[in-house]
Amino acid sequence: MNPDPLALRKIDHVRFFVGNARQAAYFYRNAFGFDVIAYAGLETRMRHEAGYVLRQGDITFVLASPLGPEHPEAQRIVVHGDGVQDIALQVDDVRQAYEAAISRGAIGVSAPQALEDEHGVYEYATIRTYGDTTHSFVNRDRYRGVFAPGYKPLDPDRYSPQSFKPVGLLTIDHIVANVEEGKMNEWVGWYERVLGFNQLISFDDKDISTEYTALMSKVMQNGTGRIKFPINEPAQAKRRSQIEEYLNYYRGPGVQHIAMTTGNILETIRAMRANDVSFLRVPRTYYDDLLDRVGPIDENVEDLAELGILVDRDEEGYLLQIFTKPVEDRPTLFFEIIERHGSRSFGKGNFKALFEAIEREQARRGTL
Ligand code: FE2
């Protein structure tokens, strides 16, 4: 029995709308270790946009760029810069999920459609969520092609399999939204009412505040707990918080970060560092009393300190996590890499050290 009224299975893929998908694919391939598995564009008779499908473990990203200003989403890049357009959720039945969501108050973007090619039928429908972000409902049970109609497997001459090096990323753990001050509870209510999510944890500004940053956050999850969407809003603070900085540069609410799991964070972060990915650093003193704070862990503290990996523990176990710096020129989207050892929480014990690290970056940008 699926415990969701919409029969949600998992995150199918995340679609990014970007200025130059070809170059973005190069970045996610060579820095983050994704394989580029499919392409759509002029060569596949897709006339309005180019798309690249990237995969690592169970994670699928789609990078899309418009081929001209008449693309219905072309303005998105001017307004938001590169960012997440759509978080697609795999469902048992697209029509049933869409109709249930609409009857529960969702705003439709695309009514249910079935796209067909020689590999079968791919079904999807799309609704709006916060800002210009959408959720698609996707079902590919009757589709055997590489991704969706219009997409073709990649020309191996362009991306030789020998040069592809995965870094060990496995699944999407959670995807975080930043929304405007005072809007968090509206969106919490929307995820409860429309998608049938429930609230896993909440953090208020007493948990999450430094001298400058104050934010509130509630973590929403679907019935199986497989899909987790924390929602942040800025709280009153002395100076401009990181959430306000995001909202100013993204020009509205949107996806702040995507957390991806690994089974070996030391190897993953070593590989990503060697690929020139920039991570936030906490001061060396963070590690001085680490074991007093978190108790015994399997990893060597020196290794963690060398790579800047953070540790937190709750009643169920511990977790290791680290955050990239924003991956665009605008200080908007970034990524988290996380390895869970029993803990199902979000690293509350690291918030202060982490936000101070973000504030040092904000000070460099003159946005604090
Ligand atoms: Fe996170």
JSON list of N, CA, C and O in Angstrom, two decimals, residues 76-116:
[
{"chain": "A", "resi": 76, "resn": "ARG", "atom": "N", "xyz": [13.36, 33.05, -17.70]},
{"chain": "A", "resi": 76, "resn": "ARG", "atom": "CA", "xyz": [13.78, 32.46, -16.42]},
{"chain": "A", "resi": 76, "resn": "ARG", "atom": "C", "xyz": [15.28, 32.70, -16.16]},
{"chain": "A", "resi": 76, "resn": "ARG", "atom": "O", "xyz": [15.69, 32.98, -15.04]},
{"chain": "A", "resi": 77, "resn": "ILE", "atom": "N", "xyz": [16.08, 32.61, -17.21]},
{"chain": "A", "resi": 77, "resn": "ILE", "atom": "CA", "xyz": [17.53, 32.77, -17.03]},
{"chain": "A", "resi": 77, "resn": "ILE", "atom": "C", "xyz": [17.87, 34.22, -16.71]},
{"chain": "A", "resi": 77, "resn": "ILE", "atom": "O", "xyz": [18.72, 34.49, -15.86]},
{"chain": "A", "resi": 78, "resn": "VAL", "atom": "N", "xyz": [17.18, 35.15, -17.35]},
{"chain": "A", "resi": 78, "resn": "VAL", "atom": "CA", "xyz": [17.42, 36.57, -17.07]},
{"chain": "A", "resi": 78, "resn": "VAL", "atom": "C", "xyz": [17.05, 36.87, -15.61]},
{"chain": "A", "resi": 78, "resn": "VAL", "atom": "O", "xyz": [17.77, 37.55, -14.90]},
{"chain": "A", "resi": 79, "resn": "VAL", "atom": "N", "xyz": [15.90, 36.34, -15.19]},
{"chain": "A", "resi": 79, "resn": "VAL", "atom": "CA", "xyz": [15.41, 36.66, -13.85]},
{"chain": "A", "resi": 79, "resn": "VAL", "atom": "C", "xyz": [16.22, 35.92, -12.78]},
{"chain": "A", "resi": 79, "resn": "VAL", "atom": "O", "xyz": [16.72, 36.53, -11.84]},
{"chain": "A", "resi": 80, "resn": "HIS", "atom": "N", "xyz": [16.33, 34.61, -12.92]},
{"chain": "A", "resi": 80, "resn": "HIS", "atom": "CA", "xyz": [16.87, 33.78, -11.83]},
{"chain": "A", "resi": 80, "resn": "HIS", "atom": "C", "xyz": [18.33, 33.38, -12.01]},
{"chain": "A", "resi": 80, "resn": "HIS", "atom": "O", "xyz": [18.95, 32.94, -11.06]},
{"chain": "A", "resi": 81, "resn": "GLY", "atom": "N", "xyz": [18.87, 33.49, -13.21]},
{"chain": "A", "resi": 81, "resn": "GLY", "atom": "CA", "xyz": [20.15, 32.84, -13.47]},
{"chain": "A", "resi": 81, "resn": "GLY", "atom": "C", "xyz": [19.92, 31.34, -13.56]},
{"chain": "A", "resi": 81, "resn": "GLY", "atom": "O", "xyz": [18.78, 30.88, -13.61]},
{"chain": "A", "resi": 82, "resn": "ASP", "atom": "N", "xyz": [21.00, 30.57, -13.59]},
{"chain": "A", "resi": 82, "resn": "ASP", "atom": "CA", "xyz": [20.86, 29.11, -13.63]},
{"chain": "A", "resi": 82, "resn": "ASP", "atom": "C", "xyz": [20.22, 28.63, -12.33]},
{"chain": "A", "resi": 82, "resn": "ASP", "atom": "O", "xyz": [20.56, 29.12, -11.25]},
{"chain": "A", "resi": 83, "resn": "GLY", "atom": "N", "xyz": [19.34, 27.67, -12.42]},
{"chain": "A", "resi": 83, "resn": "GLY", "atom": "CA", "xyz": [18.74, 27.16, -11.19]},
{"chain": "A", "resi": 83, "resn": "GLY", "atom": "C", "xyz": [17.81, 25.99, -11.46]},
{"chain": "A", "resi": 83, "resn": "GLY", "atom": "O", "xyz": [17.67, 25.55, -12.61]},
{"chain": "A", "resi": 84, "resn": "VAL", "atom": "N", "xyz": [17.19, 25.51, -10.40]},
{"chain": "A", "resi": 84, "resn": "VAL", "atom": "CA", "xyz": [16.30, 24.36, -10.52]},
{"chain": "A", "resi": 84, "resn": "VAL", "atom": "C", "xyz": [14.93, 24.83, -10.98]},
{"chain": "A", "resi": 84, "resn": "VAL", "atom": "O", "xyz": [14.31, 25.68, -10.35]},
{"chain": "A", "resi": 85, "resn": "GLN", "atom": "N", "xyz": [14.48, 24.27, -12.10]},
{"chain": "A", "resi": 85, "resn": "GLN", "atom": "CA", "xyz": [13.16, 24.59, -12.63]},
{"chain": "A", "resi": 85, "resn": "GLN", "atom": "C", "xyz": [12.11, 23.64, -12.08]},
{"chain": "A", "resi": 85, "resn": "GLN", "atom": "O", "xyz": [11.02, 24.06, -11.73]},
{"chain": "A", "resi": 86, "resn": "ASP", "atom": "N", "xyz": [12.46, 22.34, -12.04]},
{"chain": "A", "resi": 86, "resn": "ASP", "atom": "CA", "xyz": [11.43, 21.33, -11.77]},
{"chain": "A", "resi": 86, "resn": "ASP", "atom": "C", "xyz": [12.02, 20.19, -10.94]},
{"chain": "A", "resi": 86, "resn": "ASP", "atom": "O", "xyz": [13.12, 19.71, -11.22]},
{"chain": "A", "resi": 87, "resn": "ILE", "atom": "N", "xyz": [11.28, 19.79, -9.92]},
{"chain": "A", "resi": 87, "resn": "ILE", "atom": "CA", "xyz": [11.62, 18.57, -9.18]},
{"chain": "A", "resi": 87, "resn": "ILE", "atom": "C", "xyz": [10.56, 17.56, -9.57]},
{"chain": "A", "resi": 87, "resn": "ILE", "atom": "O", "xyz": [9.39, 17.70, -9.19]},
{"chain": "A", "resi": 88, "resn": "ALA", "atom": "N", "xyz": [10.94, 16.57, -10.38]},
{"chain": "A", "resi": 88, "resn": "ALA", "atom": "CA", "xyz": [9.98, 15.62, -10.91]},
{"chain": "A", "resi": 88, "resn": "ALA", "atom": "C", "xyz": [9.83, 14.43, -9.97]},
{"chain": "A", "resi": 88, "resn": "ALA", "atom": "O", "xyz": [10.83, 13.85, -9.52]},
{"chain": "A", "resi": 89, "resn": "LEU", "atom": "N", "xyz": [8.59, 14.08, -9.68]},
{"chain": "A", "resi": 89, "resn": "LEU", "atom": "CA", "xyz": [8.30, 12.99, -8.74]},
{"chain": "A", "resi": 89, "resn": "LEU", "atom": "C", "xyz": [7.69, 11.82, -9.52]},
{"chain": "A", "resi": 89, "resn": "LEU", "atom": "O", "xyz": [6.75, 12.01, -10.30]},
{"chain": "A", "resi": 90, "resn": "GLN", "atom": "N", "xyz": [8.25, 10.65, -9.29]},
{"chain": "A", "resi": 90, "resn": "GLN", "atom": "CA", "xyz": [7.71, 9.48, -9.97]},
{"chain": "A", "resi": 90, "resn": "GLN", "atom": "C", "xyz": [6.45, 9.02, -9.24]},
{"chain": "A", "resi": 90, "resn": "GLN", "atom": "O", "xyz": [6.46, 8.94, -8.00]},
{"chain": "A", "resi": 91, "resn": "VAL", "atom": "N", "xyz": [5.40, 8.75, -9.97]},
{"chain": "A", "resi": 91, "resn": "VAL", "atom": "CA", "xyz": [4.12, 8.36, -9.37]},
{"chain": "A", "resi": 91, "resn": "VAL", "atom": "C", "xyz": [3.60, 7.08, -10.03]},
{"chain": "A", "resi": 91, "resn": "VAL", "atom": "O", "xyz": [4.01, 6.73, -11.14]},
{"chain": "A", "resi": 92, "resn": "ASP", "atom": "N", "xyz": [2.64, 6.43, -9.33]},
{"chain": "A", "resi": 92, "resn": "ASP", "atom": "CA", "xyz": [2.00, 5.24, -9.91]},
{"chain": "A", "resi": 92, "resn": "ASP", "atom": "C", "xyz": [1.14, 5.63, -11.12]},
{"chain": "A", "resi": 92, "resn": "ASP", "atom": "O", "xyz": [1.08, 4.90, -12.10]},
{"chain": "A", "resi": 93, "resn": "ASP", "atom": "N", "xyz": [0.44, 6.77, -11.00]},
{"chain": "A", "resi": 93, "resn": "ASP", "atom": "CA", "xyz": [-0.55, 7.13, -12.02]},
{"chain": "A", "resi": 93, "resn": "ASP", "atom": "C", "xyz": [-0.56, 8.65, -12.18]},
{"chain": "A", "resi": 93, "resn": "ASP", "atom": "O", "xyz": [-0.98, 9.37, -11.27]},
{"chain": "A", "resi": 94, "resn": "VAL", "atom": "N", "xyz": [-0.08, 9.13, -13.32]},
{"chain": "A", "resi": 94, "resn": "VAL", "atom": "CA", "xyz": [0.09, 10.57, -13.53]},
{"chain": "A", "resi": 94, "resn": "VAL", "atom": "C", "xyz": [-1.25, 11.30, -13.47]},
{"chain": "A", "resi": 94, "resn": "VAL", "atom": "O", "xyz": [-1.38, 12.33, -12.81]},
{"chain": "A", "resi": 95, "resn": "ARG", "atom": "N", "xyz": [-2.24, 10.78, -14.16]},
{"chain": "A", "resi": 95, "resn": "ARG", "atom": "CA", "xyz": [-3.53, 11.47, -14.21]},
{"chain": "A", "resi": 95, "resn": "ARG", "atom": "C", "xyz": [-4.16, 11.55, -12.81]},
{"chain": "A", "resi": 95, "resn": "ARG", "atom": "O", "xyz": [-4.62, 12.61, -12.37]},
{"chain": "A", "resi": 96, "resn": "GLN", "atom": "N", "xyz": [-4.09, 10.44, -12.09]},
{"chain": "A", "resi": 96, "resn": "GLN", "atom": "CA", "xyz": [-4.68, 10.42, -10.75]},
{"chain": "A", "resi": 96, "resn": "GLN", "atom": "C", "xyz": [-3.94, 11.40, -9.84]},
{"chain": "A", "resi": 96, "resn": "GLN", "atom": "O", "xyz": [-4.57, 12.17, -9.10]},
{"chain": "A", "resi": 97, "resn": "ALA", "atom": "N", "xyz": [-2.60, 11.43, -9.91]},
{"chain": "A", "resi": 97, "resn": "ALA", "atom": "CA", "xyz": [-1.82, 12.33, -9.05]},
{"chain": "A", "resi": 97, "resn": "ALA", "atom": "C", "xyz": [-2.13, 13.78, -9.39]},
{"chain": "A", "resi": 97, "resn": "ALA", "atom": "O", "xyz": [-2.33, 14.62, -8.51]},
{"chain": "A", "resi": 98, "resn": "TYR", "atom": "N", "xyz": [-2.18, 14.08, -10.69]},
{"chain": "A", "resi": 98, "resn": "TYR", "atom": "CA", "xyz": [-2.43, 15.47, -11.13]},
{"chain": "A", "resi": 98, "resn": "TYR", "atom": "C", "xyz": [-3.82, 15.91, -10.69]},
{"chain": "A", "resi": 98, "resn": "TYR", "atom": "O", "xyz": [-4.01, 16.99, -10.13]},
{"chain": "A", "resi": 99, "resn": "GLU", "atom": "N", "xyz": [-4.81, 15.06, -10.94]},
{"chain": "A", "resi": 99, "resn": "GLU", "atom": "CA", "xyz": [-6.18, 15.45, -10.60]},
{"chain": "A", "resi": 99, "resn": "GLU", "atom": "C", "xyz": [-6.36, 15.60, -9.10]},
{"chain": "A", "resi": 99, "resn": "GLU", "atom": "O", "xyz": [-7.02, 16.52, -8.62]},
{"chain": "A", "resi": 100, "resn": "ALA", "atom": "N", "xyz": [-5.71, 14.69, -8.34]},
{"chain": "A", "resi": 100, "resn": "ALA", "atom": "CA", "xyz": [-5.79, 14.81, -6.87]},
{"chain": "A", "resi": 100, "resn": "ALA", "atom": "C", "xyz": [-5.13, 16.11, -6.43]},
{"chain": "A", "resi": 100, "resn": "ALA", "atom": "O", "xyz": [-5.67, 16.85, -5.59]},
{"chain": "A", "resi": 101, "resn": "ALA", "atom": "N", "xyz": [-3.96, 16.44, -6.99]},
{"chain": "A", "resi": 101, "resn": "ALA", "atom": "CA", "xyz": [-3.26, 17.67, -6.59]},
{"chain": "A", "resi": 101, "resn": "ALA", "atom": "C", "xyz": [-4.10, 18.90, -6.93]},
{"chain": "A", "resi": 101, "resn": "ALA", "atom": "O", "xyz": [-4.24, 19.82, -6.12]},
{"chain": "A", "resi": 102, "resn": "ILE", "atom": "N", "xyz": [-4.70, 18.93, -8.12]},
{"chain": "A", "resi": 102, "resn": "ILE", "atom": "CA", "xyz": [-5.52, 20.07, -8.53]},
{"chain": "A", "resi": 102, "resn": "ILE", "atom": "C", "xyz": [-6.74, 20.19, -7.60]},
{"chain": "A", "resi": 102, "resn": "ILE", "atom": "O", "xyz": [-7.08, 21.29, -7.15]},
{"chain": "A", "resi": 103, "resn": "SER", "atom": "N", "xyz": [-7.35, 19.06, -7.30]},
{"chain": "A", "resi": 103, "resn": "SER", "atom": "CA", "xyz": [-8.55, 19.13, -6.45]},
{"chain": "A", "resi": 103, "resn": "SER", "atom": "C", "xyz": [-8.17, 19.56, -5.03]},
{"chain": "A", "resi": 103, "resn": "SER", "atom": "O", "xyz": [-9.00, 20.06, -4.29]},
{"chain": "A", "resi": 104, "resn": "ARG", "atom": "N", "xyz": [-6.89, 19.41, -4.67]},
{"chain": "A", "resi": 104, "resn": "ARG", "atom": "CA", "xyz": [-6.44, 19.85, -3.35]},
{"chain": "A", "resi": 104, "resn": "ARG", "atom": "C", "xyz": [-5.85, 21.26, -3.40]},
{"chain": "A", "resi": 104, "resn": "ARG", "atom": "O", "xyz": [-5.20, 21.69, -2.44]},
{"chain": "A", "resi": 105, "resn": "GLY", "atom": "N", "xyz": [-5.98, 21.92, -4.52]},
{"chain": "A", "resi": 105, "resn": "GLY", "atom": "CA", "xyz": [-5.61, 23.34, -4.57]},
{"chain": "A", "resi": 105, "resn": "GLY", "atom": "C", "xyz": [-4.36, 23.67, -5.36]},
{"chain": "A", "resi": 105, "resn": "GLY", "atom": "O", "xyz": [-3.94, 24.83, -5.40]},
{"chain": "A", "resi": 106, "resn": "ALA", "atom": "N", "xyz": [-3.73, 22.68, -6.01]},
{"chain": "A", "resi": 106, "resn": "ALA", "atom": "CA", "xyz": [-2.53, 22.99, -6.81]},
{"chain": "A", "resi": 106, "resn": "ALA", "atom": "C", "xyz": [-2.91, 23.77, -8.07]},
{"chain": "A", "resi": 106, "resn": "ALA", "atom": "O", "xyz": [-4.03, 23.63, -8.58]},
{"chain": "A", "resi": 107, "resn": "ILE", "atom": "N", "xyz": [-1.95, 24.56, -8.57]},
{"chain": "A", "resi": 107, "resn": "ILE", "atom": "CA", "xyz": [-2.14, 25.26, -9.84]},
{"chain": "A", "resi": 107, "resn": "ILE", "atom": "C", "xyz": [-1.44, 24.45, -10.92]},
{"chain": "A", "resi": 107, "resn": "ILE", "atom": "O", "xyz": [-0.25, 24.14, -10.81]},
{"chain": "A", "resi": 108, "resn": "GLY", "atom": "N", "xyz": [-2.19, 24.11, -11.96]},
{"chain": "A", "resi": 108, "resn": "GLY", "atom": "CA", "xyz": [-1.64, 23.29, -13.04]},
{"chain": "A", "resi": 108, "resn": "GLY", "atom": "C", "xyz": [-0.75, 24.10, -13.98]},
{"chain": "A", "resi": 108, "resn": "GLY", "atom": "O", "xyz": [-1.00, 25.28, -14.22]},
{"chain": "A", "resi": 109, "resn": "VAL", "atom": "N", "xyz": [0.31, 23.47, -14.49]},
{"chain": "A", "resi": 109, "resn": "VAL", "atom": "CA", "xyz": [1.16, 24.07, -15.52]},
{"chain": "A", "resi": 109, "resn": "VAL", "atom": "C", "xyz": [0.98, 23.28, -16.82]},
{"chain": "A", "resi": 109, "resn": "VAL", "atom": "O", "xyz": [0.80, 23.86, -17.88]},
{"chain": "A", "resi": 110, "resn": "SER", "atom": "N", "xyz": [1.06, 21.96, -16.75]},
{"chain": "A", "resi": 110, "resn": "SER", "atom": "CA", "xyz": [0.76, 21.10, -17.91]},
{"chain": "A", "resi": 110, "resn": "SER", "atom": "C", "xyz": [-0.18, 20.00, -17.46]},
{"chain": "A", "resi": 110, "resn": "SER", "atom": "O", "xyz": [0.13, 19.26, -16.52]},
{"chain": "A", "resi": 111, "resn": "ALA", "atom": "N", "xyz": [-1.29, 19.88, -18.14]},
{"chain": "A", "resi": 111, "resn": "ALA", "atom": "CA", "xyz": [-2.22, 18.77, -17.89]},
{"chain": "A", "resi": 111, "resn": "ALA", "atom": "C", "xyz": [-1.55, 17.46, -18.29]},
{"chain": "A", "resi": 111, "resn": "ALA", "atom": "O", "xyz": [-0.56, 17.48, -19.03]},
{"chain": "A", "resi": 112, "resn": "PRO", "atom": "N", "xyz": [-2.03, 16.32, -17.82]},
{"chain": "A", "resi": 112, "resn": "PRO", "atom": "CA", "xyz": [-1.38, 15.03, -18.13]},
{"chain": "A", "resi": 112, "resn": "PRO", "atom": "C", "xyz": [-1.20, 14.83, -19.63]},
{"chain": "A", "resi": 112, "resn": "PRO", "atom": "O", "xyz": [-2.11, 15.09, -20.41]},
{"chain": "A", "resi": 113, "resn": "GLN", "atom": "N", "xyz": [0.01, 14.42, -20.00]},
{"chain": "A", "resi": 113, "resn": "GLN", "atom": "CA", "xyz": [0.32, 14.17, -21.40]},
{"chain": "A", "resi": 113, "resn": "GLN", "atom": "C", "xyz": [1.04, 12.84, -21.50]},
{"chain": "A", "resi": 113, "resn": "GLN", "atom": "O", "xyz": [1.79, 12.47, -20.61]},
{"chain": "A", "resi": 114, "resn": "ALA", "atom": "N", "xyz": [0.82, 12.16, -22.63]},
{"chain": "A", "resi": 114, "resn": "ALA", "atom": "CA", "xyz": [1.55, 10.92, -22.92]},
{"chain": "A", "resi": 114, "resn": "ALA", "atom": "C", "xyz": [2.40, 11.18, -24.15]},
{"chain": "A", "resi": 114, "resn": "ALA", "atom": "O", "xyz": [1.87, 11.49, -25.21]},
{"chain": "A", "resi": 115, "resn": "LEU", "atom": "N", "xyz": [3.72, 11.12, -23.99]},
{"chain": "A", "resi": 115, "resn": "LEU", "atom": "CA", "xyz": [4.63, 11.27, -25.13]},
{"chain": "A", "resi": 115, "resn": "LEU", "atom": "C", "xyz": [5.01, 9.87, -25.59]},
{"chain": "A", "resi": 115, "resn": "LEU", "atom": "O", "xyz": [5.32, 9.01, -24.76]},
{"chain": "A", "resi": 116, "resn": "GLU", "atom": "N", "xyz": [5.02, 9.66, -26.89]},
{"chain": "A", "resi": 116, "resn": "GLU", "atom": "CA", "xyz": [5.24, 8.31, -27.39]},
{"chain": "A", "resi": 116, "resn": "GLU", "atom": "C", "xyz": [6.34, 8.31, -28.43]},
{"chain": "A", "resi": 116, "resn": "GLU", "atom": "O", "xyz": [6.44, 9.24, -29.25]}
]
